[in-house]
PDB file of C-alpha atoms in Angstrom:
ATOM      1  CA  MET A 113      49.485  82.857 111.733  1.00 87.00           C
ATOM      2  CA  ALA A 114      48.544  80.843 108.827  1.00 89.00           C
ATOM      3  CA  VAL A 115      51.291  78.729 106.926  1.00 93.00           C
ATOM      4  CA  ILE A 116      51.537  78.721 102.787  1.00 94.00           C
ATOM      5  CA  GLU A 117      53.135  74.927 102.176  1.00 96.00           C
ATOM      6  CA  LYS A 118      52.778  75.286  98.499  1.00 97.00           C
ATOM      7  CA  ILE A 119      51.745  77.423  95.340  1.00 98.00           C
ATOM      8  CA  ASN A 120      50.809  76.429  92.086  1.00 98.00           C
ATOM      9  CA  LYS A 121      50.253  78.607  88.682  1.00 98.00           C
ATOM     10  CA  LEU A 122      47.220  77.500  87.074  1.00 98.00           C
ATOM     11  CA  THR A 123      47.194  80.180  84.172  1.00 98.00           C
ATOM     12  CA  ASP A 124      49.856  81.416  81.859  1.00 97.00           C
ATOM     13  CA  ARG A 125      48.151  84.597  80.295  1.00 96.00           C
ATOM     14  CA  LYS A 126      49.590  88.011  79.834  1.00 93.00           C
ATOM     15  CA  PHE A 127      47.721  90.325  82.149  1.00 94.00           C
ATOM     16  CA  VAL A 128      46.568  88.104  84.909  1.00 97.00           C
ATOM     17  CA  ASN A 129      47.192  84.844  86.166  1.00 98.00           C
ATOM     18  CA  LEU A 130      45.393  82.070  88.812  1.00 98.00           C
ATOM     19  CA  TYR A 131      47.247  80.478  91.377  1.00 98.00           C
ATOM     20  CA  GLU A 132      46.169  78.147  93.803  1.00 98.00           C
ATOM     21  CA  VAL A 133      47.789  78.868  97.401  1.00 97.00           C
ATOM     22  CA  ILE A 134      47.760  75.884  99.893  1.00 97.00           C
ATOM     23  CA  GLY A 135      48.333  76.171 103.515  1.00 96.00           C
ATOM     24  CA  GLU A 136      46.921  76.137 106.901  1.00 95.00           C
ATOM     25  CA  ASN A 137      45.607  78.603 109.306  1.00 92.00           C
ATOM     26  CA  SER A 138      46.078  79.130 113.251  1.00 91.00           C
ATOM     27  CA  LYS A 139      43.224  76.663 114.036  1.00 93.00           C
ATOM     28  CA  GLY A 140      44.289  73.916 111.744  1.00 92.00           C
ATOM     29  CA  HIS A 141      42.002  74.665 109.063  1.00 94.00           C
ATOM     30  CA  HIS A 142      43.391  73.289 105.915  1.00 95.00           C
ATOM     31  CA  ALA A 143      43.236  76.236 103.207  1.00 91.00           C
ATOM     32  CA  ASP A 144      43.080  75.663  99.229  1.00 95.00           C
ATOM     33  CA  TYR A 145      42.692  79.252  98.009  1.00 94.00           C
ATOM     34  CA  MET A 146      42.721  80.798  94.755  1.00 97.00           C
ATOM     35  CA  VAL A 147      44.264  84.212  94.208  1.00 97.00           C
ATOM     36  CA  ALA A 148      44.741  86.199  90.967  1.00 98.00           C
ATOM     37  CA  SER A 149      47.661  88.232  89.952  1.00 98.00           C
ATOM     38  CA  ARG A 150      49.288  90.352  87.677  1.00 97.00           C
ATOM     39  CA  ALA A 151      52.490  88.451  88.567  1.00 97.00           C
ATOM     40  CA  LYS A 152      54.115  86.395  85.856  1.00 96.00           C
ATOM     41  CA  ASP A 153      55.436  83.758  87.777  1.00 97.00           C
ATOM     42  CA  ILE A 154      55.422  82.627  91.486  1.00 98.00           C
ATOM     43  CA  ASP A 155      58.672  84.145  92.439  1.00 97.00           C
ATOM     44  CA  HIS A 156      57.083  87.625  91.481  1.00 97.00           C
ATOM     45  CA  LEU A 157      53.818  87.100  93.697  1.00 97.00           C
ATOM     46  CA  LYS A 158      53.662  89.585  96.629  1.00 97.00           C
ATOM     47  CA  ILE A 159      53.406  86.024  98.956  1.00 95.00           C
ATOM     48  CA  LYS A 160      57.098  85.585  97.672  1.00 96.00           C
ATOM     49  CA  THR A 161      58.302  89.347  97.391  1.00 96.00           C
ATOM     50  CA  GLY A 162      56.830  90.688 100.347  1.00 95.00           C
ATOM     51  CA  LYS A 163      56.573  93.906  98.744  1.00 95.00           C
ATOM     52  CA  VAL A 164      53.240  96.116  97.792  1.00 95.00           C
ATOM     53  CA  SER A 165      54.678  97.535  94.160  1.00 95.00           C
ATOM     54  CA  ALA A 166      52.015  99.387  92.191  1.00 97.00           C
ATOM     55  CA  ASP A 167      50.691  96.786  89.807  1.00 97.00           C
ATOM     56  CA  GLY A 168      48.318  99.838  88.269  1.00 97.00           C
ATOM     57  CA  VAL A 169      47.574 103.436  88.999  1.00 98.00           C
ATOM     58  CA  ALA A 170      44.362 105.239  89.362  1.00 98.00           C
ATOM     59  CA  ILE A 171      43.960 108.806  88.572  1.00 98.00           C
ATOM     60  CA  TYR A 172      41.701 111.344  90.443  1.00 98.00           C
ATOM     61  CA  SER A 173      41.912 114.561  88.203  1.00 98.00           C
ATOM     62  CA  LEU A 174      39.798 117.799  88.329  1.00 98.00           C
ATOM     63  CA  TYR A 175      38.974 119.502  85.172  1.00 98.00           C
ATOM     64  CA  GLY A 176      37.868 123.359  84.259  1.00 95.00           C
ATOM     65  CA  GLU A 177      38.787 126.628  85.336  1.00 94.00           C
ATOM     66  CA  LYS A 178      37.119 126.101  88.594  1.00 94.00           C
ATOM     67  CA  HIS A 179      38.255 122.380  89.091  1.00 95.00           C
ATOM     68  CA  ASP A 180      34.520 121.856  89.237  1.00 96.00           C
ATOM     69  CA  ARG A 181      34.195 118.500  86.981  1.00 98.00           C
ATOM     70  CA  VAL A 182      35.939 115.149  87.794  1.00 98.00           C
ATOM     71  CA  VAL A 183      37.339 113.277  84.913  1.00 98.00           C
ATOM     72  CA  LEU A 184      35.452 109.608  84.739  1.00 98.00           C
ATOM     73  CA  VAL A 185      35.388 106.972  82.558  1.00 98.00           C
ATOM     74  CA  ARG A 186      32.303 104.862  81.643  1.00 98.00           C
ATOM     75  CA  GLN A 187      33.676 101.453  80.715  1.00 97.00           C
ATOM     76  CA  PHE A 188      32.417  98.364  79.533  1.00 96.00           C
ATOM     77  CA  ARG A 189      33.601  95.544  81.531  1.00 96.00           C
ATOM     78  CA  TYR A 190      33.155  91.932  80.849  1.00 95.00           C
ATOM     79  CA  ALA A 191      33.491  90.744  84.685  1.00 95.00           C
ATOM     80  CA  VAL A 192      29.723  92.047  84.767  1.00 97.00           C
ATOM     81  CA  GLY A 193      28.636  92.758  81.538  1.00 97.00           C
ATOM     82  CA  ARG A 194      27.971  96.004  81.704  1.00 97.00           C
ATOM     83  CA  TYR A 195      29.219  99.638  82.042  1.00 98.00           C
ATOM     84  CA  VAL A 196      30.858 100.845  84.992  1.00 98.00           C
ATOM     85  CA  TYR A 197      31.719 104.307  86.120  1.00 98.00           C
ATOM     86  CA  GLU A 198      35.603 104.745  87.202  1.00 98.00           C
ATOM     87  CA  MET A 199      38.306 106.666  87.725  1.00 98.00           C
ATOM     88  CA  PRO A 200      40.663 106.394  84.547  1.00 98.00           C
ATOM     89  CA  ALA A 201      43.186 103.646  85.369  1.00 97.00           C
ATOM     90  CA  GLY A 202      45.836 101.557  84.094  1.00 96.00           C
ATOM     91  CA  LEU A 203      48.657  99.281  84.351  1.00 97.00           C
ATOM     92  CA  VAL A 204      52.208 100.584  85.367  1.00 97.00           C
ATOM     93  CA  GLU A 205      54.694  99.119  82.872  1.00 95.00           C
ATOM     94  CA  GLU A 206      57.942  97.659  84.104  1.00 92.00           C
ATOM     95  CA  GLY A 207      60.495  99.950  84.920  1.00 93.00           C
ATOM     96  CA  GLU A 208      57.788 102.763  84.849  1.00 97.00           C
ATOM     97  CA  ASP A 209      57.085 105.054  87.943  1.00 95.00           C
ATOM     98  CA  PHE A 210      53.314 105.112  88.857  1.00 97.00           C
ATOM     99  CA  ARG A 211      53.215 108.868  88.636  1.00 97.00           C
ATOM    100  CA  THR A 212      54.569 108.580  84.963  1.00 98.00           C
ATOM    101  CA  ALA A 213      52.099 106.017  84.575  1.00 98.00           C
ATOM    102  CA  ALA A 214      49.028 107.867  85.630  1.00 98.00           C
ATOM    103  CA  ILE A 215      50.154 110.741  82.930  1.00 98.00           C
ATOM    104  CA  ARG A 216      50.505 108.325  80.056  1.00 97.00           C
ATOM    105  CA  GLU A 217      47.300 106.176  80.963  1.00 97.00           C
ATOM    106  CA  LEU A 218      45.017 109.698  81.615  1.00 97.00           C
ATOM    107  CA  HIS A 219      46.482 110.579  77.958  1.00 97.00           C
ATOM    108  CA  GLU A 220      45.604 107.093  76.455  1.00 95.00           C
ATOM    109  CA  GLU A 221      42.208 106.913  77.759  1.00 95.00           C
ATOM    110  CA  THR A 222      40.969 110.471  77.727  1.00 96.00           C
ATOM    111  CA  GLY A 223      43.179 112.400  75.196  1.00 96.00           C
ATOM    112  CA  LEU A 224      43.558 115.160  78.320  1.00 97.00           C
ATOM    113  CA  THR A 225      46.897 116.015  80.012  1.00 98.00           C
ATOM    114  CA  LEU A 226      47.538 115.417  83.546  1.00 98.00           C
ATOM    115  CA  THR A 227      49.462 117.829  85.760  1.00 98.00           C
ATOM    116  CA  PRO A 228      50.218 115.760  89.077  1.00 97.00           C
ATOM    117  CA  VAL A 229      49.875 117.606  92.389  1.00 96.00           C
ATOM    118  CA  ASP A 230      52.131 117.371  95.107  1.00 92.00           C
ATOM    119  CA  ALA A 231      50.769 114.999  97.483  1.00 93.00           C
ATOM    120  CA  ASP A 232      51.953 113.211 100.621  1.00 92.00           C
ATOM    121  CA  PRO A 233      53.436 110.117  99.799  1.00 93.00           C
ATOM    122  CA  MET A 234      51.231 108.122 102.278  1.00 94.00           C
ATOM    123  CA  LEU A 235      48.366 109.403 100.216  1.00 94.00           C
ATOM    124  CA  GLU A 236      49.861 108.029  96.567  1.00 95.00           C
ATOM    125  CA  LYS A 237      51.033 104.982  98.273  1.00 96.00           C
ATOM    126  CA  PRO A 238      50.011 101.554  96.621  1.00 97.00           C
ATOM    127  CA  ARG A 239      47.187  99.771  98.310  1.00 97.00           C
ATOM    128  CA  TYR A 240      45.390  96.307  97.582  1.00 97.00           C
ATOM    129  CA  THR A 241      42.275  96.518  95.644  1.00 95.00           C
ATOM    130  CA  THR A 242      40.166  93.681  96.380  1.00 94.00           C
ATOM    131  CA  ILE A 243      42.327  91.585  98.612  1.00 94.00           C
ATOM    132  CA  GLY A 244      39.723  88.622  99.163  1.00 93.00           C
ATOM    133  CA  MET A 245      40.946  87.321  95.455  1.00 96.00           C
ATOM    134  CA  THR A 246      43.691  89.085  93.955  1.00 98.00           C
ATOM    135  CA  ASP A 247      47.122  90.505  95.172  1.00 98.00           C
ATOM    136  CA  GLU A 248      47.101  93.528  92.951  1.00 98.00           C
ATOM    137  CA  ALA A 249      47.767  96.837  94.441  1.00 98.00           C
ATOM    138  CA  CYS A 250      47.288 100.165  92.864  1.00 98.00           C
ATOM    139  CA  ALA A 251      48.930 103.659  93.441  1.00 98.00           C
ATOM    140  CA  THR A 252      46.261 106.769  93.244  1.00 97.00           C
ATOM    141  CA  VAL A 253      47.505 109.787  91.746  1.00 98.00           C
ATOM    142  CA  TYR A 254      45.906 113.109  91.791  1.00 98.00           C
ATOM    143  CA  GLY A 255      46.180 116.180  89.692  1.00 98.00           C
ATOM    144  CA  TYR A 256      44.534 118.707  87.205  1.00 98.00           C
ATOM    145  CA  ALA A 257      43.274 117.679  83.648  1.00 98.00           C
ATOM    146  CA  SER A 258      43.537 120.068  80.647  1.00 98.00           C
ATOM    147  CA  GLY A 259      43.058 119.764  76.942  1.00 97.00           C
ATOM    148  CA  THR A 260      40.352 118.369  74.592  1.00 96.00           C
ATOM    149  CA  ILE A 261      38.945 115.132  74.920  1.00 96.00           C
ATOM    150  CA  SER A 262      39.841 112.561  72.292  1.00 93.00           C
ATOM    151  CA  THR A 263      39.734 108.589  71.834  1.00 87.00           C
ATOM    152  CA  ARG A 264      42.210 108.786  69.338  1.00 88.00           C
ATOM    153  CA  PHE A 265      45.166 107.064  71.590  1.00 86.00           C
ATOM    154  CA  MET A 266      42.599 104.498  73.117  1.00 85.00           C
ATOM    155  CA  GLU A 267      43.438 100.707  72.585  1.00 84.00           C
ATOM    156  CA  LYS A 268      41.096  98.631  70.290  1.00 86.00           C
ATOM    157  CA  SER A 269      40.342  96.169  73.444  1.00 86.00           C
ATOM    158  CA  GLU A 270      38.827  99.414  75.474  1.00 86.00           C
ATOM    159  CA  GLU A 271      35.193 100.371  75.292  1.00 91.00           C
ATOM    160  CA  ILE A 272      35.556 103.930  76.956  1.00 94.00           C
ATOM    161  CA  GLU A 273      33.162 106.807  77.097  1.00 96.00           C
ATOM    162  CA  VAL A 274      34.994 109.919  78.754  1.00 97.00           C
ATOM    163  CA  VAL A 275      32.747 111.967  81.234  1.00 98.00           C
ATOM    164  CA  LEU A 276      33.595 115.332  82.972  1.00 98.00           C
ATOM    165  CA  ALA A 277      30.983 114.905  85.829  1.00 98.00           C
ATOM    166  CA  ASP A 278      29.966 118.387  87.776  1.00 98.00           C
ATOM    167  CA  ARG A 279      28.382 117.775  90.993  1.00 97.00           C
ATOM    168  CA  ASP A 280      24.676 117.318  89.681  1.00 98.00           C
ATOM    169  CA  GLU A 281      26.163 114.671  87.744  1.00 98.00           C
ATOM    170  CA  ILE A 282      28.253 112.785  90.008  1.00 98.00           C
ATOM    171  CA  ARG A 283      25.000 112.898  92.313  1.00 98.00           C
ATOM    172  CA  ARG A 284      22.924 111.425  89.535  1.00 98.00           C
ATOM    173  CA  ILE A 285      25.573 108.562  88.824  1.00 98.00           C
ATOM    174  CA  LEU A 286      26.088 107.651  92.493  1.00 98.00           C
ATOM    175  CA  ARG A 287      22.220 107.256  92.466  1.00 98.00           C
ATOM    176  CA  GLU A 288      21.658 105.511  89.342  1.00 98.00           C
ATOM    177  CA  GLU A 289      24.343 104.037  87.764  1.00 98.00           C
ATOM    178  CA  GLU A 290      27.081 101.167  88.423  1.00 98.00           C
ATOM    179  CA  VAL A 291      30.050 102.640  90.165  1.00 98.00           C
ATOM    180  CA  ALA A 292      33.429 101.072  91.020  1.00 97.00           C
ATOM    181  CA  LEU A 293      33.852 101.193  94.664  1.00 96.00           C
ATOM    182  CA  LEU A 294      37.478 103.594  94.696  1.00 94.00           C
ATOM    183  CA  CYS A 295      35.421 106.023  92.204  1.00 97.00           C
ATOM    184  CA  ALA A 296      32.351 106.291  94.773  1.00 98.00           C
ATOM    185  CA  TYR A 297      34.464 106.966  97.302  1.00 96.00           C
ATOM    186  CA  GLN A 298      36.309 109.678  95.624  1.00 96.00           C
ATOM    187  CA  LEU A 299      33.055 111.227  94.178  1.00 97.00           C
ATOM    188  CA  MET A 300      31.437 111.390  97.721  1.00 96.00           C
ATOM    189  CA  HIS A 301      34.359 113.225  99.142  1.00 91.00           C
ATOM    190  CA  PHE A 302      34.453 115.564  96.478  1.00 96.00           C
ATOM    191  CA  LEU A 303      30.520 116.152  96.910  1.00 96.00           C
ATOM    192  CA  ALA A 304      31.412 116.830 100.443  1.00 93.00           C
ATOM    193  CA  ASP A 305      34.330 119.289 100.286  1.00 91.00           C
ATOM    194  CA  PRO A 306      34.090 123.015  98.284  1.00 90.00           C
ATOM    195  CA  ASP A 307      37.956 122.098  97.695  1.00 92.00           C
ATOM    196  CA  PRO A 308      38.476 118.449  96.750  1.00 92.00           C
ATOM    197  CA  PHE A 309      41.880 118.598  97.228  1.00 93.00           C
ATOM    198  CA  ALA A 310      42.141 120.448 100.427  1.00 90.00           C
ATOM    199  CA  PHE A 311      43.352 117.281 102.340  1.00 88.00           C
ATOM    200  CA  LEU A 312      46.437 117.155 100.177  1.00 88.00           C
ATOM    201  CA  ARG A 313      47.734 120.141 101.525  1.00 81.00           C
ATOM    202  CA  ARG A 314      46.966 119.480 105.534  1.00 62.00           C
TER     203      ARG A 314
END
């Protein structure tokens, strides 16, 4: 097993920071690794806490009387300089339960109201997003969305278009558009199962 010898904090930003992790692996290879993290300081890195807590939450929500549409956001992402289709998502605030965060974030990003469904905790628990470069972990909340789309509650920093996609539109999006990985997997699952939330009840 690799040994971590030293950690240096390289930035001091509000939402994400860069840390240098220095160590040596079991083969004797010296490691000088960069890690992006939501942690405010070294003591709150998952390296230190050993806990996989939810930094963020992704929301897989169905819309319509027949639950035949998925709520998506088409968001401009500076990392790639273009719009990317994603599940609505956001950060979990300090002291906030991730299911509460999901309800809040869906409303802020889309104006819609989320009614979460009961799911096995195994299916919702926080998981790492891009473990090769960050210790960020996100939980997934499943539910049904209702109401009317509104951008009134959206933050000024967000450039988001809300999309209620049926199966035909989802096929087009997967074929022609840029789609975040988690979103793409969920959409593939939606296409494959007439009852997309059946797996939550198994």
